[in-house]
Every structure is written in structure tokens, then in C-alpha cells.
Coordinates of C-alpha atoms in Angstrom, one line a residue:
X23 CA 72.8 87.9 13.6
X24 CA 72.3 88.6 9.9
X25 CA 68.8 89.8 9.4
X26 CA 68.7 92.1 6.3
X27 CA 67.8 90.7 3.0
X28 CA 65.8 91.8 -0.1
X29 CA 62.2 92.6 0.7
X30 CA 59.6 89.9 0.1
X31 CA 55.9 90.8 0.2
X32 CA 53.7 89.1 2.7
X33 CA 49.9 88.9 2.3
X34 CA 47.4 87.8 4.8
X35 CA 44.0 86.1 4.4
X36 CA 41.3 88.9 4.1
X37 CA 38.8 88.9 6.9
X38 CA 35.9 88.2 4.5
X39 CA 37.7 85.1 3.2
X40 CA 38.3 83.9 6.8
X41 CA 34.6 84.3 7.5
X42 CA 33.5 82.4 4.4
X43 CA 35.8 79.5 5.5
X44 CA 34.0 79.1 8.8
X45 CA 30.9 77.4 7.5
X46 CA 28.1 76.5 9.9
X47 CA 29.3 77.1 13.4
X48 CA 27.9 78.6 16.6
X49 CA 27.7 82.3 17.3
X50 CA 30.6 82.3 19.8
X51 CA 32.8 80.4 17.3
X52 CA 32.0 83.0 14.6
X53 CA 32.8 85.8 17.1
X54 CA 36.1 84.2 17.9
X55 CA 36.9 83.7 14.3
X56 CA 36.1 87.4 13.5
X57 CA 38.3 88.6 16.3
X58 CA 41.1 86.3 15.1
X59 CA 40.7 87.6 11.6
X60 CA 40.8 91.2 12.8
X61 CA 44.0 90.5 14.8
X62 CA 45.5 88.9 11.7
X63 CA 44.6 91.7 9.4
X64 CA 46.0 94.3 11.9
X65 CA 49.3 92.4 12.1
X66 CA 49.5 92.2 8.3
X67 CA 48.9 96.0 8.1
X68 CA 51.7 96.6 10.5
X69 CA 54.3 94.7 8.5
X70 CA 57.3 96.8 7.4
X71 CA 60.6 96.0 5.6
X72 CA 63.6 95.6 7.9
X73 CA 65.2 98.2 5.6
X74 CA 62.7 100.8 7.0
X75 CA 63.5 100.4 10.7
X76 CA 64.2 103.7 12.5
X77 CA 65.6 104.4 16.0
X78 CA 62.7 104.3 18.4
X79 CA 60.6 101.8 16.5
X80 CA 59.0 99.1 18.6
X81 CA 58.4 95.8 16.8
X82 CA 57.8 92.1 16.9
X83 CA 60.0 89.8 14.8
X84 CA 58.3 87.4 12.4
X85 CA 59.4 84.0 13.6
X86 CA 62.6 83.6 15.5
X87 CA 64.4 86.8 16.6
X88 CA 67.7 85.5 15.1
X89 CA 68.3 84.6 11.5
X90 CA 67.6 86.3 8.2
X91 CA 64.5 88.5 8.2
X92 CA 62.5 90.4 5.6
X93 CA 59.7 91.9 7.5
X94 CA 58.9 92.8 11.1
X95 CA 55.7 94.0 12.7
X96 CA 55.9 97.6 13.8
X97 CA 53.7 98.3 16.9
X98 CA 53.0 101.2 19.2
X99 CA 55.5 101.2 22.1
X100 CA 52.7 101.3 24.6
X101 CA 51.6 97.9 23.4
X102 CA 53.4 94.7 24.4
X103 CA 56.3 94.0 22.0
X104 CA 59.5 92.0 21.8
X105 CA 62.0 94.6 20.6
X106 CA 62.9 98.2 20.1
X107 CA 65.5 99.8 17.8
X108 CA 67.9 101.8 20.0
X109 CA 70.6 102.8 17.6
X110 CA 71.8 102.7 14.0
X111 CA 74.8 103.4 11.9
X112 CA 76.2 102.7 8.4
X113 CA 79.2 100.4 7.7
X114 CA 81.9 102.1 5.7
X115 CA 83.9 99.2 4.4
X116 CA 84.2 100.0 0.6
X117 CA 82.4 98.2 -2.2
X118 CA 83.3 94.6 -1.3
X119 CA 81.2 92.7 1.3
X120 CA 83.6 92.3 4.3
X121 CA 82.1 88.9 5.3
X122 CA 79.6 87.8 7.9
X123 CA 82.1 87.6 10.7
X124 CA 83.5 91.1 10.0
X125 CA 80.1 92.7 9.8
X126 CA 79.1 91.0 13.1
X127 CA 82.3 92.2 14.7
X128 CA 81.6 95.8 13.6
X129 CA 78.1 95.6 15.0
X130 CA 79.2 94.0 18.3
X131 CA 81.6 96.9 18.8
X132 CA 79.4 99.8 17.7
X133 CA 76.0 98.8 19.0
X134 CA 76.7 99.1 22.7
X135 CA 77.9 102.7 22.1
X136 CA 74.9 103.6 20.0
X137 CA 72.5 101.9 22.4
X138 CA 73.9 103.8 25.4
X139 CA 73.1 107.1 23.6
X140 CA 69.5 106.1 23.6
X141 CA 69.2 104.1 26.9
X142 CA 72.2 104.9 29.0
X143 CA 71.1 103.1 32.2
X144 CA 71.3 99.4 31.3
X145 CA 70.2 98.6 34.9
X146 CA 66.8 100.1 34.0
X147 CA 66.2 97.9 31.0
X148 CA 63.3 95.4 31.1
X149 CA 64.3 92.0 32.4
X150 CA 65.4 89.5 29.8
X151 CA 66.3 91.9 27.0
X152 CA 69.6 91.4 25.0
X153 CA 71.3 93.8 22.6
X154 CA 71.1 92.3 19.1
X155 CA 71.6 93.8 15.7
X156 CA 70.1 93.7 12.2
X157 CA 73.0 93.7 9.7
X158 CA 73.5 93.5 5.9
X159 CA 73.8 90.2 4.2
X160 CA 76.1 89.4 1.3
X161 CA 73.0 89.6 -0.9
X162 CA 71.6 92.9 0.4
X163 CA 75.1 94.4 0.3
X164 CA 75.0 94.3 -3.5
X165 CA 71.9 96.5 -3.5
X166 CA 73.7 99.2 -1.5
X167 CA 72.6 98.1 2.0
X168 CA 75.1 99.3 4.6
X169 CA 72.8 100.0 7.6
X170 CA 73.0 98.3 11.0
X171 CA 70.1 98.6 13.4
X172 CA 70.8 98.0 17.0
X173 CA 67.9 96.6 19.1
X174 CA 67.1 95.5 22.5
X175 CA 65.1 92.2 22.0
X176 CA 63.6 89.9 24.6
X177 CA 64.5 86.3 25.0
X178 CA 62.2 83.4 24.0
X179 CA 59.3 85.6 22.8
X180 CA 58.7 87.5 26.1
X181 CA 57.4 91.0 25.8
X182 CA 57.7 94.4 27.4
X183 CA 55.8 97.7 27.2
X184 CA 57.0 101.3 26.9
X185 CA 59.8 103.0 25.1
X186 CA 63.4 102.7 26.2
X187 CA 64.4 106.2 25.4
X188 CA 65.5 107.2 28.9
X189 CA 68.2 109.7 27.9
X190 CA 65.7 112.5 27.6
X191 CA 64.5 112.1 31.2
X192 CA 67.9 111.9 32.9
X193 CA 69.5 114.8 34.8
X194 CA 73.0 116.1 34.0
X195 CA 74.6 114.4 37.1
X196 CA 72.9 111.1 36.2
X197 CA 74.1 111.2 32.7
X198 CA 77.6 112.1 33.8
X199 CA 77.7 109.2 36.2
X200 CA 76.3 106.7 33.6
X201 CA 78.8 107.9 31.0
X202 CA 81.7 107.2 33.3
X203 CA 80.4 104.0 34.7
X204 CA 79.5 102.6 31.3
X205 CA 82.9 103.4 29.9
X206 CA 84.6 101.4 32.7
X207 CA 82.7 98.2 31.9
X208 CA 83.0 98.8 28.2
X209 CA 86.8 99.0 28.7
X210 CA 86.7 95.7 30.6
X211 CA 84.7 93.6 28.1
X212 CA 85.8 95.3 24.9
X213 CA 89.4 94.5 25.7
X214 CA 88.9 90.9 26.9
X215 CA 91.8 88.8 25.7
X216 CA 91.0 85.7 23.6
X217 CA 93.2 83.5 25.8
X218 CA 91.6 82.0 28.9
X219 CA 94.7 82.3 31.1
X220 CA 97.1 85.2 31.9
X221 CA 100.0 82.9 31.4
X222 CA 99.0 82.5 27.7
X223 CA 98.6 86.2 27.0
X224 CA 100.1 88.4 29.7
X225 CA 100.5 91.3 27.3
X226 CA 96.8 91.1 26.4
X227 CA 95.6 91.1 30.0
X228 CA 97.9 94.0 30.9
X229 CA 96.5 96.0 28.0
X230 CA 93.0 95.3 29.3
X231 CA 94.0 96.4 32.8
X232 CA 95.5 99.6 31.3
X233 CA 92.3 100.4 29.5
X234 CA 90.2 99.8 32.6
X235 CA 92.5 102.0 34.7
X236 CA 92.2 104.8 32.3
X237 CA 88.4 104.6 32.2
X238 CA 88.3 104.5 36.0
X239 CA 90.5 107.6 36.2
X240 CA 88.1 109.4 33.9
X241 CA 85.1 108.1 35.9
X242 CA 86.5 109.3 39.2
X243 CA 87.3 112.7 37.7
X244 CA 83.7 113.0 36.5
X245 CA 82.4 112.1 40.0
X246 CA 84.3 115.1 41.4
X247 CA 81.6 117.4 40.1
X248 CA 78.7 115.3 41.6
X249 CA 77.7 116.0 45.2
X250 CA 76.5 113.3 47.6
X251 CA 77.8 111.2 50.6
X252 CA 77.5 107.9 48.8
X253 CA 79.1 109.4 45.6
X254 CA 82.0 110.4 47.8
X255 CA 82.4 106.9 49.2
X256 CA 82.2 105.4 45.7
X257 CA 84.9 107.8 44.5
X258 CA 87.2 106.5 47.2
X259 CA 86.4 102.9 46.3
X260 CA 87.0 103.5 42.6
X261 CA 90.2 105.4 43.1
X262 CA 91.6 102.4 45.0
X263 CA 90.4 100.1 42.3
X264 CA 92.1 102.3 39.6
X265 CA 95.4 101.9 41.5
X266 CA 95.0 98.1 41.5
X267 CA 94.3 98.0 37.8
X268 CA 97.4 100.1 37.2
X269 CA 99.4 97.6 39.2
X270 CA 98.0 94.8 37.1
X271 CA 98.9 96.8 33.9
X272 CA 102.5 97.1 35.1
X273 CA 102.9 93.6 36.4
X274 CA 106.2 92.0 35.6
X275 CA 104.8 88.5 35.4
X276 CA 101.6 86.4 35.7
X277 CA 101.9 86.0 39.5
X278 CA 102.2 89.7 40.0
X279 CA 99.3 90.3 37.7
X280 CA 97.1 87.9 39.7
X281 CA 97.9 89.6 43.0
X282 CA 96.8 92.9 41.6
X283 CA 93.9 91.7 39.5
X284 CA 91.9 90.1 42.3
X285 CA 91.3 93.4 44.3
X286 CA 91.1 95.3 41.0
X287 CA 88.2 93.2 39.8
X288 CA 86.5 93.2 43.2
X289 CA 86.8 97.0 43.3
X290 CA 84.5 97.4 40.3
X291 CA 81.8 95.0 41.5
X292 CA 78.6 96.6 40.5
X293 CA 77.1 96.0 43.9
X294 CA 79.5 98.6 45.3
X295 CA 77.7 101.3 43.3
X296 CA 74.1 100.5 44.4
X297 CA 74.1 103.1 47.2
X298 CA 75.5 105.9 45.0
X299 CA 72.9 105.0 42.3
X300 CA 70.2 105.2 44.8
X301 CA 71.4 108.6 45.9
X302 CA 71.3 109.8 42.3
X303 CA 67.8 108.4 41.7
X304 CA 69.0 105.7 39.2
X305 CA 68.0 102.0 39.0
X306 CA 69.5 100.0 41.8
X307 CA 69.0 96.3 40.8
X308 CA 72.1 94.8 39.4
X309 CA 71.3 93.0 36.1
X310 CA 71.3 89.3 36.5
X311 CA 74.2 88.6 34.1
X312 CA 76.4 91.1 35.8
X313 CA 75.5 89.8 39.3
X314 CA 76.5 86.3 38.1
X315 CA 79.9 87.4 36.9
X316 CA 80.8 89.0 40.2
X317 CA 79.3 86.2 42.3
X318 CA 82.1 84.0 41.1

């Protein structure tokens, strides 16, 4: 999603002009028009350039969430809003614009990492939000724009209230669990081969399995320092899953890979971690998109 471009000013109709345009109408109509004019004036006053977005800003897009943007409406986070900036970074790719696809690929890779620093527990996010990004365009690149703003934005104009900055409220053991768990699923999806079948890219699928196994080993090791009956059960489950992922990573052929992959994939079903999450005081509702994947 390319949403950075040179700033363009936006002016609204002053409230007095709106009132003059009403003409001879009833008192209730005048009152409604005044309220509408006030709301419009407030929205105009809240307009900010996309260049000025900061981590933590809650906002409403002007028009569609995706596409090129010049301005957004910054709002207090305790008011209903459609998005919040949860991470930012600068692209360091030299002087030449790397192209739309390359910029999007960089943002796709970096934004999940940046967002998890701000809101580590993706299960606790409002329903219907997606991780999007504001990126430079070819035109804004020439003006020195290198910034990427990572945002959680709702689908189809829905809204939510409250800030997503949950990292400040989490306990050390909660953060340790989330860091390890997030790394496992990041390893799975970030290393997804382009080919649809193992037969077409056995090496790619084995590399993915190796990455997931390494992430699981680190996650299990992190769980060693966390007490709890359900945490102990999850540790056993994930240790077994890590073994299956290692078998898949060392598979001699596609058939051997499939035999190891099925229990490996089942072993990291998010539903298996619900009890441990409850024990830690974390969110326990599996996000719909993840539930759908493991539902088959």
C-alpha cells in the first residue's frame, strides 16, 4: 500500500458559511446543520500530513484505507478510530527509488517486527484489524522521504477505541512467552515457499521447516524459566513438535517430508496454547484468521 505523497492542503467550509447556506428552515434543521458544521470543522482541524505520523497516533484515513494518501485525521485514542500507528522505520536503499514492489516487500518484512514491539499479543488486538503500512512513493522519495509507518487498521471502515500499546502493561513472563511464540509463527510465514507443492520446491520447504524448528527450540528454552502446570504441558507439546519439524527439515524426499510435516504443523496449532495463555493471564481467543488455517 503506497500512501505517502507530497502534502496537499485541505480546507473545509467555515461554520458561518454553512449556516448562511441553510436559508429559511426549522429550528431543529438549523440545530442539526450547526452540529454538522461543528463536526466538519473539528475534522478539518485534526487533519495532519501523513509525513507527520508518529508511533502511537490514532487516526482515521481520508477515504479508502488503501491507496495514496496526503492527509489523515488524528484523533484521541479514547475516541472511535480506524487505525493506530504501531511502528516506524526508515528504508536505507541508497538514492534511487527501489520500486513499489521492493518497498512493499521491505515493509511486509519489517512491520510485523516493529508492531510486536508495541503490541506483542496479537490475540488481544481488536477484531477485524489488519497490519498495513504507509510507505514512500516514487514521487515522495525524490523529496527525501524514506519513512515507513506500520499501522493496525480496521477493515471496511469499522472502528475501535483505546490504544494498542500493551507492551507497557505486560509482565516479564508474559513478554518472554510472547516473544518466543511470535518468533515461531514468524518463522513459519516469513519462510513460506512460493511454490504450492513440496514436490516443486523441496529445498524451500525444508528450509522453512529448519527455521521453524530453530524458533521452537528457542521458545521451549524460554519456557524453562516460566512456572506453571499448563506451561509445562505446552513445553512438552512444543518439544515434540520441534522434533517433527527437524525431521521435515532433514527429509530425503517429498514423501518423507509429508510424513513429518503433518504432525509438525498440528503440533503448533494455536489452540494448543490456550490453556497456557490463560495461566499467564494473556488473551485466549484464537484470532479468526489463524483458527481458519488450522481448521483445515
